[in-house]
Amino acid sequence: MAIFETEWQAGLERDAAVDLVSKAIQAGIFNDLGSGSNVDVCIITKDRTEMLRNYLTPNEKVEKEKRYKFSRGTTDWKRDREIVRSLVVHEETRPIAAGDDTMDTS
């Protein structure tokens, strides 16, 4: 909406209006990961409707570097857990004395 509020002008020509709408949709694409990855524009006039599918594709998907295929109910974390745990240099657990709920700031 911010794009429309700052850049809209009365009497925009068709191409300028399409560019404005496209810019606003791109702002949504890059600021909301659930918005998709392409710009579709629908031009509605008194006489007809024109749908411009994939008017722009500014955020095209690329091939992943690694194949992520896991059996149902498993994740890569389960397989690599021991590798991650081996990175822990020192771990200490100290019980809290009963009634002593003050935060240790040492």
PDB file of C-alpha atoms in Angstrom:
ATOM      1  CA  MET A   1       0.000   0.000   0.000  1.00  0.00           C
ATOM      2  CA  ALA A   2       2.867   2.375   0.684  1.00  0.00           C
ATOM      3  CA  ILE A   3       3.861   2.234  -2.997  1.00  0.00           C
ATOM      4  CA  PHE A   4       0.338   3.205  -4.054  1.00  0.00           C
ATOM      5  CA  GLU A   5       0.077   5.941  -1.434  1.00  0.00           C
ATOM      6  CA  THR A   6       3.331   7.595  -2.498  1.00  0.00           C
ATOM      7  CA  GLU A   7       3.316   7.097  -6.260  1.00  0.00           C
ATOM      8  CA  TRP A   8      -0.295   6.996  -7.453  1.00  0.00           C
ATOM      9  CA  GLN A   9      -1.502   9.962  -9.513  1.00  0.00           C
ATOM     10  CA  ALA A  10      -4.889  10.630 -11.063  1.00  0.00           C
ATOM     11  CA  GLY A  11      -5.035   9.946 -14.794  1.00  0.00           C
ATOM     12  CA  LEU A  12      -2.179   7.446 -15.050  1.00  0.00           C
ATOM     13  CA  GLU A  13      -1.631   6.021 -18.519  1.00  0.00           C
ATOM     14  CA  ARG A  14      -2.018   2.229 -18.907  1.00  0.00           C
ATOM     15  CA  ASP A  15       1.729   1.468 -18.969  1.00  0.00           C
ATOM     16  CA  ALA A  16       2.450   3.721 -15.990  1.00  0.00           C
ATOM     17  CA  ALA A  17      -0.392   2.095 -14.039  1.00  0.00           C
ATOM     18  CA  VAL A  18       0.889  -1.407 -14.862  1.00  0.00           C
ATOM     19  CA  ASP A  19       4.395  -0.388 -13.757  1.00  0.00           C
ATOM     20  CA  LEU A  20       3.009   1.033 -10.489  1.00  0.00           C
ATOM     21  CA  VAL A  21       1.007  -2.116  -9.742  1.00  0.00           C
ATOM     22  CA  SER A  22       4.005  -4.280 -10.629  1.00  0.00           C
ATOM     23  CA  LYS A  23       6.231  -2.278  -8.273  1.00  0.00           C
ATOM     24  CA  ALA A  24       3.707  -2.658  -5.444  1.00  0.00           C
ATOM     25  CA  ILE A  25       3.430  -6.416  -5.989  1.00  0.00           C
ATOM     26  CA  GLN A  26       7.219  -6.750  -6.002  1.00  0.00           C
ATOM     27  CA  ALA A  27       7.339  -4.947  -2.640  1.00  0.00           C
ATOM     28  CA  GLY A  28       4.948  -7.587  -1.322  1.00  0.00           C
ATOM     29  CA  ILE A  29       6.986 -10.430  -2.788  1.00  0.00           C
ATOM     30  CA  PHE A  30      10.224  -9.288  -1.186  1.00  0.00           C
ATOM     31  CA  ASN A  31       8.690  -8.335   2.190  1.00  0.00           C
ATOM     32  CA  ASP A  32       6.452 -11.375   2.694  1.00  0.00           C
ATOM     33  CA  LEU A  33       7.911 -14.811   2.030  1.00  0.00           C
ATOM     34  CA  GLY A  34       4.458 -16.298   1.533  1.00  0.00           C
ATOM     35  CA  SER A  35       3.549 -13.987  -1.344  1.00  0.00           C
ATOM     36  CA  GLY A  36       5.015 -16.047  -4.144  1.00  0.00           C
ATOM     37  CA  SER A  37       7.735 -15.321  -6.645  1.00  0.00           C
ATOM     38  CA  ASN A  38       6.193 -13.724  -9.704  1.00  0.00           C
ATOM     39  CA  VAL A  39       4.103 -10.705 -10.680  1.00  0.00           C
ATOM     40  CA  ASP A  40       0.713 -11.282 -12.307  1.00  0.00           C
ATOM     41  CA  VAL A  41      -1.189  -8.190 -13.436  1.00  0.00           C
ATOM     42  CA  CYS A  42      -4.871  -8.053 -14.312  1.00  0.00           C
ATOM     43  CA  ILE A  43      -6.039  -5.062 -16.369  1.00  0.00           C
ATOM     44  CA  ILE A  44      -9.764  -4.424 -16.077  1.00  0.00           C
ATOM     45  CA  THR A  45     -11.391  -1.979 -18.479  1.00  0.00           C
ATOM     46  CA  LYS A  46     -14.981  -1.212 -19.391  1.00  0.00           C
ATOM     47  CA  ASP A  47     -14.819  -3.534 -22.396  1.00  0.00           C
ATOM     48  CA  ARG A  48     -12.599  -6.423 -21.322  1.00  0.00           C
ATOM     49  CA  THR A  49     -10.265  -8.029 -18.815  1.00  0.00           C
ATOM     50  CA  GLU A  50      -6.650  -8.807 -19.685  1.00  0.00           C
ATOM     51  CA  MET A  51      -4.594 -11.122 -17.506  1.00  0.00           C
ATOM     52  CA  LEU A  52      -0.817 -10.781 -17.754  1.00  0.00           C
ATOM     53  CA  ARG A  53       0.517 -13.972 -16.148  1.00  0.00           C
ATOM     54  CA  ASN A  54       4.188 -13.887 -15.129  1.00  0.00           C
ATOM     55  CA  TYR A  55       4.445 -10.238 -16.147  1.00  0.00           C
ATOM     56  CA  LEU A  56       7.678 -10.211 -14.141  1.00  0.00           C
ATOM     57  CA  THR A  57       9.567 -13.018 -12.404  1.00  0.00           C
ATOM     58  CA  PRO A  58      11.989 -11.118 -10.141  1.00  0.00           C
ATOM     59  CA  ASN A  59      12.417 -13.935  -7.647  1.00  0.00           C
ATOM     60  CA  GLU A  60      12.895 -17.049  -9.749  1.00  0.00           C
ATOM     61  CA  LYS A  61      13.584 -20.309  -7.970  1.00  0.00           C
ATOM     62  CA  VAL A  62      17.042 -21.787  -8.410  1.00  0.00           C
ATOM     63  CA  GLU A  63      18.157 -25.373  -8.081  1.00  0.00           C
ATOM     64  CA  LYS A  64      18.988 -26.308  -4.518  1.00  0.00           C
ATOM     65  CA  GLU A  65      22.606 -27.064  -3.676  1.00  0.00           C
ATOM     66  CA  LYS A  66      21.678 -30.201  -1.756  1.00  0.00           C
ATOM     67  CA  ARG A  67      18.919 -32.776  -2.154  1.00  0.00           C
ATOM     68  CA  TYR A  68      16.681 -32.777   0.888  1.00  0.00           C
ATOM     69  CA  LYS A  69      14.905 -36.113   0.952  1.00  0.00           C
ATOM     70  CA  PHE A  70      14.078 -37.465   4.385  1.00  0.00           C
ATOM     71  CA  SER A  71      11.912 -40.364   5.410  1.00  0.00           C
ATOM     72  CA  ARG A  72       8.607 -39.374   6.912  1.00  0.00           C
ATOM     73  CA  GLY A  73       9.047 -38.450  10.582  1.00  0.00           C
ATOM     74  CA  THR A  74      12.786 -37.808  10.362  1.00  0.00           C
ATOM     75  CA  THR A  75      14.966 -34.784   9.824  1.00  0.00           C
ATOM     76  CA  ASP A  76      18.590 -34.140   9.014  1.00  0.00           C
ATOM     77  CA  TRP A  77      19.009 -33.061  12.663  1.00  0.00           C
ATOM     78  CA  LYS A  78      18.470 -36.605  13.915  1.00  0.00           C
ATOM     79  CA  ARG A  79      21.273 -37.963  11.775  1.00  0.00           C
ATOM     80  CA  ASP A  80      23.754 -35.158  12.585  1.00  0.00           C
ATOM     81  CA  ARG A  81      22.928 -34.759  16.276  1.00  0.00           C
ATOM     82  CA  GLU A  82      26.168 -36.365  17.486  1.00  0.00           C
ATOM     83  CA  ILE A  83      28.220 -34.134  15.198  1.00  0.00           C
ATOM     84  CA  VAL A  84      26.527 -31.070  16.682  1.00  0.00           C
ATOM     85  CA  ARG A  85      26.947 -32.366  20.243  1.00  0.00           C
ATOM     86  CA  SER A  86      30.676 -32.914  19.593  1.00  0.00           C
ATOM     87  CA  LEU A  87      30.989 -29.158  19.030  1.00  0.00           C
ATOM     88  CA  VAL A  88      29.980 -28.419  22.638  1.00  0.00           C
ATOM     89  CA  VAL A  89      33.222 -27.712  24.493  1.00  0.00           C
ATOM     90  CA  HIS A  90      31.912 -27.579  28.055  1.00  0.00           C
ATOM     91  CA  GLU A  91      28.479 -28.064  29.530  1.00  0.00           C
ATOM     92  CA  GLU A  92      27.630 -27.799  33.211  1.00  0.00           C
ATOM     93  CA  THR A  93      24.305 -28.287  34.938  1.00  0.00           C
ATOM     94  CA  ARG A  94      23.829 -26.894  38.444  1.00  0.00           C
ATOM     95  CA  PRO A  95      20.676 -27.510  40.472  1.00  0.00           C
ATOM     96  CA  ILE A  96      18.963 -24.504  42.030  1.00  0.00           C
ATOM     97  CA  ALA A  97      18.710 -24.704  45.802  1.00  0.00           C
ATOM     98  CA  ALA A  98      15.181 -24.842  47.158  1.00  0.00           C
ATOM     99  CA  GLY A  99      13.821 -21.358  47.780  1.00  0.00           C
ATOM    100  CA  ASP A 100      16.718 -19.693  45.924  1.00  0.00           C
ATOM    101  CA  ASP A 101      15.095 -18.234  42.826  1.00  0.00           C
ATOM    102  CA  THR A 102      17.428 -15.265  42.436  1.00  0.00           C
ATOM    103  CA  MET A 103      19.259 -14.924  39.162  1.00  0.00           C
ATOM    104  CA  ASP A 104      22.946 -15.764  39.142  1.00  0.00           C
ATOM    105  CA  THR A 105      24.782 -12.703  37.827  1.00  0.00           C
ATOM    106  CA  SER A 106      28.331 -13.919  38.393  1.00  0.00           C
TER     107      SER A 106
END
